[in-house]
Amino acid sequence: MADEKENRYDPAAIEQKWQERWAADPKLYAAEPATSSKPKYYVLEMLPYPSGQLHMGHVRNYAIGDALARQMWMRGYNVLHPMGWDAFGLPAENAALKNHTPPREWTLRNIADMKRQFERLGMGFDWATEVTTCLPDYYRWNQWFFLRMYERGLAYRKKSKVNWCPECATVLANEQVIDGCCWRHEDTKVEQRDLVQWFFRITAYAQELLDDLDKLDGWPEKVRTMQRNWIGRSEGTEVDFFLEEINQGIGNREQGTERQGSGIRDQGSEKQGTGEQGNKGAEKQGPRDQGTRGTAKTRIRVFTTRVDTIFGATSVQLAPEHPLVTEFCAADSALKHQIDGLIEEQRKAREAGDLGAIEKHGIPTGKFAINPYNGQEVPIWVANYVLMEYGTGAIMSVPAHDERDFEFANKYGIEIRRVIKPVEEFEGCETLPFISEDGVLVNSGEYDGMSCAEAQRRLQKAAETGGFGEAKVIFRLKDWGVSRQRYWGTPIPMINCERDGLVAVPDDQLPVLLPEKIEITQQGGSPLARVPEFVNTTCPKCGGPAKRETDTMDTFVDSSWYFYRYTDAKNAKAPFDPAIVKYWFPIDQYIGGVEHAILHLIYSRFWTKVMYDLGLVKNDEPVQRLFTQGMVIKDGAKMSKSKGNVVSPDDMVARYGADSARMYSLFAAPPDRDLDWQEDGVAGVSRFLGRVWRIVTRHSEMARGGAPRSGALDETGGNTNKGTQLLRKLHQTIAKVSLDFEGRWHFNTDVAAIMELVNEMQAADAQFAAGEIPAPVVRELLRSLVLLLAPFAPFLAAELWEELGGEGAVLRASWPKSDPGLAKEDEIEIPVQINGKLVTVVRVAAGADSKAIEVAALANEKVRERVAGKSVAKVIVVPGRAVNLVVK
RNA sequence: GCGGAAGUGGUGAAAUGGCAAACACACCAGCCUUAGGAGCUGGCGCCCAAAAGGCUUGCGGGUUCAAGUCCCGCCUUCCGCACCA
């Protein structure tokens, strides 16, 4: 009975043994240099934030990537499978506040803890290329890139309305605001504030980011759609409505423009600035200022996608924050009071996240504007459904052909004038608003009778000729605000000199080091501003006294290019060697959560395109194939502390071992679907691994001694029948698992297939024990089983590979090849249907042709009973699949 | 409102248009035992006492010799976007 005990699967002992061995062999998971003759494969999982604790989502993410990496190693690829730490960010500052631990210390300790967890899980990462974003040898290159962007006008500063998270006490990018709340603090409402901020001109790449989505056919369609919507390209027309006081306006023109140069109006130039194709921010002022003939004082520029309806415009609607409104208010305190109320209401709604839910209402300004096409005067209103952030902040209102305008006009009794009629009259076509573009113009002067599309072209042309408008493409995407009023981030490498103004830190003075000695407090504003040794410096130009920029960069900067650094992580002279990057890029397979579909993945694409234009990389997209795994949930809900349904990986590993935890996370659901964590399931996988352990160890001696099977099956001798059956199952399993790794990735069915194989082997245990299975077959079965398991259960596979006398590391063993001859069945069952209904099955030879199958089916007893007295009108045979008799 | 994904046993799930429920969990019965979170054998969609038989992939239509799978309409859930002019 001591035997029994010895023969017990003991994951704790096995895993400890191999963890130690692997730790002592850092070369095991190291990539070969870019000169390697092997084909390269770059598999990457998104790097974690070092919170100090891995969660089940991580286990799943890295189990998927590690399985792929291991299989590619076994297939002889030069695999790059790196790992790093997204190590800047707010939690470190919060921890500092709470425990008086410096952020750096806290972060590095967490990294050490998580690294241990990774090693305990047996993840095959090459730690030699580890990237830690909070260390100066990494973030100095953030600064370096920032300067390259600044030189090209891609990094710029402006005052703007920003999203402010009171919890983080910092600014958030639009992408980081979710339902009006902070992406890190789901219950914290984001406020609006005015601040001078640094931006990256991602809008300069809007068209390219959109167009190149078409190339990313290895990405989930869902992610591509989300990015397309986020970029939000819209084709239309900008048209100037003339102001009544046109003559008064001209006198103030120059003054007016200048006064607004850096204020709210600058916002306008930002969103328009780079909307045009090909303009990659060479001009720091957007082209809009050139494009606008006249100023806000003489004209109101509106954007519309339906210029064909312009003869139906019965009012002009301005956003409450529109500069012209401010101007109107200056002379009219009653109006100002009303507008302030409107802005306040909107602000509240925005903070509550239900901007779309508030009722439409507006305020008449008492002023009028002139439609440039027909000279008609229309009233100017201020409406709460017009957004300053989109388009020009002003619209023409066409109630007859727009739902929102219709609702608004009805409420306030504004004229509704129909200008589009359907091409063909149909029931209900008289109902307004009529939104369709499938129509012809009426009540539109010389344009009457034209199709909507043609009218749009003609009207655009007329606007261009007349100098009161132009065709225009606008994007919803806005520039990326990167300033954060935080300590624990990359310092922005800029200096303000009293004499020279804004001066970039020269390359040779990088990195701008984050000061170590700092007291983290809860006061608002940039913590760095309270560190005189940091702030006070000398101007690189004149040597005079100057002050450093005290904001730090958004941490999404770090993650926008980290995967390039992995290829050349120790480079002290450059972010990376372009030649090495050229070998490894693009990333063959990137794996992570879908929650990064927009933020991280659009910033990364932008960064790559900038690097491409800088001549640093040859690839214009970073990622060839993207895989988004599902969430790990428990009891139907996302794991969270507040719900008390968190399962700790450490706990699972302690109870069942890393192999079981990993394999369960692959077995319980296909990787792209959400996974419901059921502990009984982990126990089940653990029992399965125990069966594998027993089968292999019980018969390993026989396998170890033997030579490889050579040639034909009848050489195997002994119980050829059983051996043949098992080999067939084996080779079928190899074929299935191998195929799945090619891209389908239904690892859950692969694990199931391996379980079937093991079940069949277990059923033949008596024959194994009796020595009826020839040694070469036993050897092949056991070795191949272990190899098949190696990507999923690396510890057990390593142990059993050694037990079987395998040469070298199992990771270096060749992935088994399926022999189609062995995998083939001799005889198969064919379902027989009568009139599409299953009646029975018949056994036929595997290669049987249609005729043979038909004969077999008609000869079947059950079939004859049912066909008796009727006639068989038709026989459909799908060889190898089914036979269907149409009987009348 | 727009866009996307999904809906199959008690549960997680499987199924190139060709035997629905593989594999596992839970449960039931039995065996074994130095009683373990162990091992082995068998059962397990629903209806019917059982067999025979019938029914079954959210609902309703359709295409097809044949539909969980394709098409049309609807319902539900989840995700993303949302007054985007």
CSV table of C-alpha atoms in Angstrom, one decimal, chain A residues 228-537:
chain,number,residue,atom,x,y,z
A,228,ARG,CA,-14.3,52.9,-36.3
A,229,ASN,CA,-17.1,54.3,-34.2
A,230,TRP,CA,-14.7,56.0,-31.9
A,231,ILE,CA,-12.9,57.7,-34.7
A,232,GLY,CA,-16.3,58.6,-36.1
A,233,ARG,CA,-15.7,59.9,-39.6
A,234,SER,CA,-18.4,62.1,-41.0
A,235,GLU,CA,-18.6,63.6,-44.5
A,236,GLY,CA,-20.5,66.8,-44.9
A,237,THR,CA,-20.5,70.5,-45.6
A,238,GLU,CA,-19.6,73.6,-43.6
A,239,VAL,CA,-21.7,76.5,-44.5
A,240,ASP,CA,-21.6,80.1,-43.3
A,241,PHE,CA,-24.8,81.8,-42.3
A,242,PHE,CA,-24.3,85.6,-42.4
A,243,LEU,CA,-25.0,87.6,-39.4
A,244,GLU,CA,-27.3,90.5,-39.7
A,245,GLU,CA,-24.9,92.9,-38.1
A,246,ILE,CA,-22.4,92.1,-40.8
A,247,ASN,CA,-21.3,95.7,-41.2
A,248,GLN,CA,-20.6,96.2,-37.5
A,249,GLY,CA,-18.6,93.0,-37.4
A,250,ILE,CA,-15.9,93.8,-39.9
A,251,GLY,CA,-14.4,96.6,-37.8
A,252,ASN,CA,-13.7,94.3,-34.9
A,253,ARG,CA,-12.4,91.5,-37.0
A,254,GLU,CA,-8.6,91.4,-36.3
A,255,GLN,CA,-9.1,92.2,-32.6
A,256,GLY,CA,-11.7,89.6,-32.2
A,257,THR,CA,-9.5,86.9,-33.6
A,258,GLU,CA,-6.6,87.7,-31.5
A,259,ARG,CA,-8.5,88.0,-28.3
A,260,GLN,CA,-9.8,84.5,-28.8
A,261,GLY,CA,-6.5,83.1,-30.0
A,262,SER,CA,-5.7,81.0,-27.0
A,263,GLY,CA,-9.0,80.6,-25.4
A,264,ILE,CA,-12.1,78.6,-26.1
A,265,ARG,CA,-11.6,79.3,-29.8
A,266,ASP,CA,-8.4,77.4,-29.7
A,267,GLN,CA,-10.4,74.4,-28.8
A,268,GLY,CA,-12.1,74.9,-32.1
A,269,SER,CA,-8.9,74.8,-34.0
A,270,GLU,CA,-7.9,71.6,-32.2
A,271,LYS,CA,-10.8,69.6,-33.3
A,272,GLN,CA,-10.7,70.9,-36.8
A,273,GLY,CA,-7.0,71.4,-36.9
A,274,THR,CA,-6.1,68.1,-38.2
A,275,GLY,CA,-9.2,66.8,-39.6
A,276,GLU,CA,-7.9,67.1,-43.0
A,277,GLN,CA,-6.2,64.2,-44.7
A,278,GLY,CA,-2.4,64.3,-44.9
A,279,ASN,CA,-2.0,67.1,-42.4
A,280,LYS,CA,0.1,65.6,-39.7
A,281,GLY,CA,0.3,68.6,-37.5
A,282,ALA,CA,3.0,70.4,-39.3
A,283,GLU,CA,1.1,73.5,-38.5
A,284,LYS,CA,0.4,74.0,-34.9
A,285,GLN,CA,-2.5,76.1,-35.7
A,286,GLY,CA,-5.1,74.1,-37.5
A,287,PRO,CA,-6.2,75.1,-41.0
A,288,ARG,CA,-9.6,76.1,-39.8
A,289,ASP,CA,-8.5,79.6,-39.1
A,290,GLN,CA,-7.4,79.9,-42.7
A,291,GLY,CA,-10.5,78.2,-43.9
A,292,THR,CA,-12.9,80.5,-42.2
A,293,ARG,CA,-13.5,83.5,-44.3
A,294,GLY,CA,-14.7,86.1,-41.9
A,295,THR,CA,-14.8,85.7,-38.2
A,296,ALA,CA,-17.3,84.6,-35.7
A,297,LYS,CA,-18.5,88.2,-35.7
A,298,THR,CA,-19.7,88.2,-39.2
A,299,ARG,CA,-20.7,84.7,-39.9
A,300,ILE,CA,-21.8,81.6,-38.2
A,301,ARG,CA,-20.3,78.5,-39.5
A,302,VAL,CA,-22.4,75.3,-39.3
A,303,PHE,CA,-21.6,71.8,-40.1
A,304,THR,CA,-24.1,69.5,-41.8
A,305,THR,CA,-24.2,66.1,-43.4
A,306,ARG,CA,-27.4,67.1,-45.2
A,307,VAL,CA,-26.7,70.4,-47.0
A,308,ASP,CA,-29.3,69.3,-49.5
A,309,THR,CA,-31.9,70.2,-46.9
A,310,ILE,CA,-30.6,73.7,-46.4
A,311,PHE,CA,-33.6,75.4,-48.0
A,312,GLY,CA,-35.6,73.8,-45.1
A,313,ALA,CA,-33.4,75.4,-42.5
A,314,THR,CA,-35.7,77.5,-40.3
A,315,SER,CA,-33.3,78.4,-37.5
A,316,VAL,CA,-29.7,78.3,-36.5
A,317,GLN,CA,-28.8,76.6,-33.3
A,318,LEU,CA,-25.7,77.4,-31.3
A,319,ALA,CA,-24.1,75.4,-28.5
A,320,PRO,CA,-24.4,77.2,-25.2
A,321,GLU,CA,-20.6,77.5,-25.0
A,322,HIS,CA,-20.3,78.9,-28.5
A,323,PRO,CA,-18.1,82.1,-28.6
A,324,LEU,CA,-20.8,84.1,-30.3
A,325,VAL,CA,-23.2,83.3,-27.5
A,326,THR,CA,-20.7,84.6,-25.0
A,327,GLU,CA,-20.6,87.8,-27.1
A,328,PHE,CA,-24.4,88.1,-27.2
A,329,CYS,CA,-24.4,87.6,-23.4
A,330,ALA,CA,-21.9,90.4,-22.9
A,331,ALA,CA,-24.5,92.8,-24.1
A,332,ASP,CA,-27.5,91.1,-22.6
A,333,SER,CA,-27.4,90.1,-18.9
A,334,ALA,CA,-30.9,88.5,-19.0
A,335,LEU,CA,-29.7,86.2,-21.8
A,336,LYS,CA,-26.5,85.5,-20.0
A,337,HIS,CA,-28.5,84.4,-17.0
A,338,GLN,CA,-30.6,82.0,-19.0
A,339,ILE,CA,-27.5,80.6,-20.9
A,340,ASP,CA,-25.7,80.0,-17.6
A,341,GLY,CA,-28.6,78.0,-16.5
A,342,LEU,CA,-28.4,75.9,-19.6
A,343,ILE,CA,-24.7,75.3,-19.3
A,344,GLU,CA,-25.2,74.4,-15.6
A,345,GLU,CA,-27.9,71.9,-16.5
A,346,GLN,CA,-25.7,70.4,-19.2
A,347,ARG,CA,-22.7,70.1,-16.9
A,348,LYS,CA,-24.8,68.3,-14.4
A,349,ALA,CA,-26.2,65.9,-17.0
A,350,ARG,CA,-22.7,65.3,-18.3
A,351,GLU,CA,-21.5,64.5,-14.9
A,352,ALA,CA,-24.4,62.2,-14.3
A,353,GLY,CA,-23.6,60.5,-17.6
A,354,ASP,CA,-27.0,60.9,-19.1
A,355,LEU,CA,-26.5,63.8,-21.5
A,356,GLY,CA,-28.7,62.2,-24.0
A,357,ALA,CA,-31.6,61.9,-21.6
A,358,ILE,CA,-32.3,65.5,-20.9
A,359,GLU,CA,-35.1,67.2,-22.6
A,360,LYS,CA,-34.4,69.4,-25.6
A,361,HIS,CA,-34.8,73.0,-24.9
A,362,GLY,CA,-33.4,76.3,-26.0
A,363,ILE,CA,-33.4,80.1,-25.8
A,364,PRO,CA,-34.0,82.5,-28.6
A,365,THR,CA,-31.3,85.2,-28.8
A,366,GLY,CA,-33.5,87.7,-30.7
A,367,LYS,CA,-30.8,87.8,-33.4
A,368,PHE,CA,-31.1,86.6,-37.0
A,369,ALA,CA,-28.8,84.9,-39.5
A,370,ILE,CA,-29.1,84.8,-43.3
A,371,ASN,CA,-29.1,81.6,-45.3
A,372,PRO,CA,-26.4,82.2,-47.9
A,373,TYR,CA,-28.3,80.2,-50.5
A,374,ASN,CA,-31.5,82.1,-50.5
A,375,GLY,CA,-30.9,85.2,-48.4
A,376,GLN,CA,-33.6,84.1,-46.0
A,377,GLU,CA,-33.4,85.4,-42.4
A,378,VAL,CA,-33.7,82.7,-39.7
A,379,PRO,CA,-33.7,83.2,-36.0
A,380,ILE,CA,-30.7,82.3,-34.0
A,381,TRP,CA,-31.3,80.1,-30.9
A,382,VAL,CA,-29.2,78.5,-28.3
A,383,ALA,CA,-30.0,74.9,-27.8
A,384,ASN,CA,-28.9,72.4,-25.2
A,385,TYR,CA,-28.7,69.6,-27.8
A,386,VAL,CA,-25.9,71.3,-29.7
A,387,LEU,CA,-22.5,70.2,-28.6
A,388,MET,CA,-19.5,72.6,-28.7
A,389,GLU,CA,-17.1,69.7,-28.9
A,390,TYR,CA,-18.4,68.4,-32.2
A,391,GLY,CA,-18.4,70.1,-35.6
A,392,THR,CA,-18.4,73.8,-35.3
A,393,GLY,CA,-20.7,74.0,-32.3
A,394,ALA,CA,-23.4,75.4,-34.5
A,395,ILE,CA,-26.0,73.7,-36.7
A,396,MET,CA,-28.7,74.7,-39.1
A,397,SER,CA,-32.0,73.4,-37.9
A,398,VAL,CA,-34.1,71.6,-40.5
A,399,PRO,CA,-37.2,70.3,-38.6
A,400,ALA,CA,-38.7,68.6,-41.6
A,401,HIS,CA,-35.8,66.3,-42.1
A,402,ASP,CA,-34.2,65.7,-38.7
A,403,GLU,CA,-35.7,64.1,-35.7
A,404,ARG,CA,-34.1,66.3,-33.1
A,405,ASP,CA,-34.8,69.5,-35.0
A,406,PHE,CA,-38.4,68.3,-35.5
A,407,GLU,CA,-38.9,67.7,-31.8
A,408,PHE,CA,-37.4,71.1,-31.0
A,409,ALA,CA,-39.4,73.0,-33.6
A,410,ASN,CA,-42.6,71.5,-32.4
A,411,LYS,CA,-41.9,72.5,-28.9
A,412,TYR,CA,-41.2,76.1,-29.8
A,413,GLY,CA,-43.5,76.6,-32.8
A,414,ILE,CA,-40.6,77.1,-35.2
A,415,GLU,CA,-41.6,76.8,-38.9
A,416,ILE,CA,-41.3,73.3,-40.4
A,417,ARG,CA,-40.6,73.5,-44.1
A,418,ARG,CA,-40.5,70.4,-46.2
A,419,VAL,CA,-37.8,70.4,-48.9
A,420,ILE,CA,-37.3,66.7,-49.7
A,421,LYS,CA,-39.9,64.4,-51.3
A,422,PRO,CA,-39.5,60.7,-51.7
A,423,VAL,CA,-38.6,59.4,-55.2
A,424,GLU,CA,-41.6,57.2,-55.0
A,425,GLU,CA,-44.6,58.0,-53.0
A,426,PHE,CA,-45.5,55.4,-50.4
A,427,GLU,CA,-47.9,55.2,-47.5
A,428,GLY,CA,-46.6,57.2,-44.6
A,429,CYS,CA,-44.2,59.1,-46.7
A,430,GLU,CA,-46.0,62.3,-45.8
A,431,THR,CA,-45.1,61.9,-42.2
A,432,LEU,CA,-42.4,64.3,-41.0
A,433,PRO,CA,-39.6,64.2,-40.2
A,434,PHE,CA,-38.6,62.6,-43.5
A,435,ILE,CA,-35.1,61.4,-42.8
A,436,SER,CA,-34.3,59.3,-45.9
A,437,GLU,CA,-31.8,60.6,-48.5
A,438,ASP,CA,-33.7,58.6,-51.1
A,439,GLY,CA,-35.5,61.7,-52.3
A,440,VAL,CA,-35.7,64.7,-54.6
A,441,LEU,CA,-35.6,68.4,-53.7
A,442,VAL,CA,-38.7,70.6,-53.6
A,443,ASN,CA,-39.1,74.2,-52.4
A,444,SER,CA,-35.4,74.7,-53.1
A,445,GLY,CA,-35.2,77.1,-56.0
A,446,GLU,CA,-32.9,76.1,-58.8
A,447,TYR,CA,-32.2,72.8,-57.0
A,448,ASP,CA,-35.7,71.5,-57.3
A,449,GLY,CA,-36.0,68.1,-58.8
A,450,MET,CA,-32.4,67.0,-58.1
A,451,SER,CA,-31.6,63.9,-56.1
A,452,CYS,CA,-30.2,64.4,-52.6
A,453,ALA,CA,-26.8,63.2,-53.6
A,454,GLU,CA,-26.6,65.5,-56.6
A,455,ALA,CA,-27.9,68.5,-54.7
A,456,GLN,CA,-25.2,68.0,-52.1
A,457,ARG,CA,-22.5,68.1,-54.7
A,458,ARG,CA,-24.0,71.2,-56.4
A,459,LEU,CA,-24.6,73.0,-53.1
A,460,GLN,CA,-21.1,72.3,-51.9
A,461,LYS,CA,-19.7,73.7,-55.2
A,462,ALA,CA,-21.8,76.8,-54.9
A,463,ALA,CA,-20.6,77.4,-51.4
A,464,GLU,CA,-17.0,77.1,-52.5
A,465,THR,CA,-17.5,79.4,-55.4
A,466,GLY,CA,-19.4,81.8,-53.3
A,467,GLY,CA,-16.8,81.7,-50.5
A,468,PHE,CA,-19.3,80.8,-47.8
A,469,GLY,CA,-18.5,77.1,-47.3
A,470,GLU,CA,-16.9,73.9,-48.3
A,471,ALA,CA,-17.0,70.2,-48.3
A,472,LYS,CA,-15.6,68.9,-45.0
A,473,VAL,CA,-14.8,65.7,-43.3
A,474,ILE,CA,-14.9,65.7,-39.5
A,475,PHE,CA,-14.0,63.2,-36.9
A,476,ARG,CA,-15.4,62.5,-33.5
A,477,LEU,CA,-11.9,61.5,-32.3
A,478,LYS,CA,-10.2,64.2,-30.3
A,479,ASP,CA,-6.6,64.8,-29.5
A,480,TRP,CA,-5.2,62.8,-26.7
A,481,GLY,CA,-4.7,64.8,-23.5
A,482,VAL,CA,-1.7,63.4,-21.8
A,483,SER,CA,-1.0,65.8,-18.8
A,484,ARG,CA,-1.7,64.4,-15.4
A,485,GLN,CA,-1.3,66.3,-12.2
A,486,ARG,CA,0.3,63.4,-10.5
A,487,TYR,CA,3.6,62.4,-9.1
A,488,TRP,CA,4.0,58.8,-10.1
A,489,GLY,CA,4.4,59.2,-13.9
A,490,THR,CA,6.9,60.2,-16.5
A,491,PRO,CA,7.9,63.9,-16.1
A,492,ILE,CA,7.1,65.9,-19.2
A,493,PRO,CA,10.5,67.2,-20.5
A,494,MET,CA,9.7,70.8,-20.9
A,495,ILE,CA,11.0,73.9,-19.3
A,496,ASN,CA,9.5,77.4,-18.9
A,497,CYS,CA,12.1,80.1,-19.1
A,498,GLU,CA,11.3,83.7,-18.1
A,499,ARG,CA,13.2,84.9,-21.2
A,500,ASP,CA,12.8,82.2,-23.8
A,501,GLY,CA,9.4,80.9,-22.9
A,502,LEU,CA,8.7,77.2,-23.5
A,503,VAL,CA,11.9,75.3,-24.1
A,504,ALA,CA,12.3,71.6,-24.7
A,505,VAL,CA,14.8,69.6,-22.6
A,506,PRO,CA,17.7,68.7,-24.9
A,507,ASP,CA,18.1,65.0,-25.6
A,508,ASP,CA,21.4,64.9,-23.8
A,509,GLN,CA,19.8,66.0,-20.6
A,510,LEU,CA,17.4,63.1,-20.5
A,511,PRO,CA,16.0,61.5,-18.5
A,512,VAL,CA,14.3,64.2,-16.5
A,513,LEU,CA,14.4,62.2,-13.3
A,514,LEU,CA,11.4,61.9,-11.0
A,515,PRO,CA,12.6,63.1,-7.6
A,516,GLU,CA,12.7,60.3,-5.1
A,517,LYS,CA,12.2,62.4,-2.0
A,518,ILE,CA,8.7,63.7,-2.0
A,519,GLU,CA,5.9,63.8,0.4
A,520,ILE,CA,2.6,62.6,-1.1
A,521,THR,CA,-0.3,64.6,0.1
A,522,GLN,CA,-3.9,64.9,-0.8
A,523,GLN,CA,-3.6,68.5,-1.9
A,524,GLY,CA,-4.8,69.2,-5.4
A,525,GLY,CA,-2.5,70.1,-8.3
A,526,SER,CA,0.8,68.6,-9.4
A,527,PRO,CA,2.8,67.1,-6.5
A,528,LEU,CA,6.0,67.9,-8.4
A,529,ALA,CA,5.2,71.6,-8.2
A,530,ARG,CA,5.9,71.4,-4.5
A,531,VAL,CA,9.5,70.1,-5.0
A,532,PRO,CA,11.7,73.1,-5.5
A,533,GLU,CA,14.8,71.0,-6.4
A,534,PHE,CA,12.8,69.6,-9.2
A,535,VAL,CA,11.0,72.7,-10.4
A,536,ASN,CA,13.9,75.1,-10.3
A,537,THR,CA,16.4,74.6,-13.1
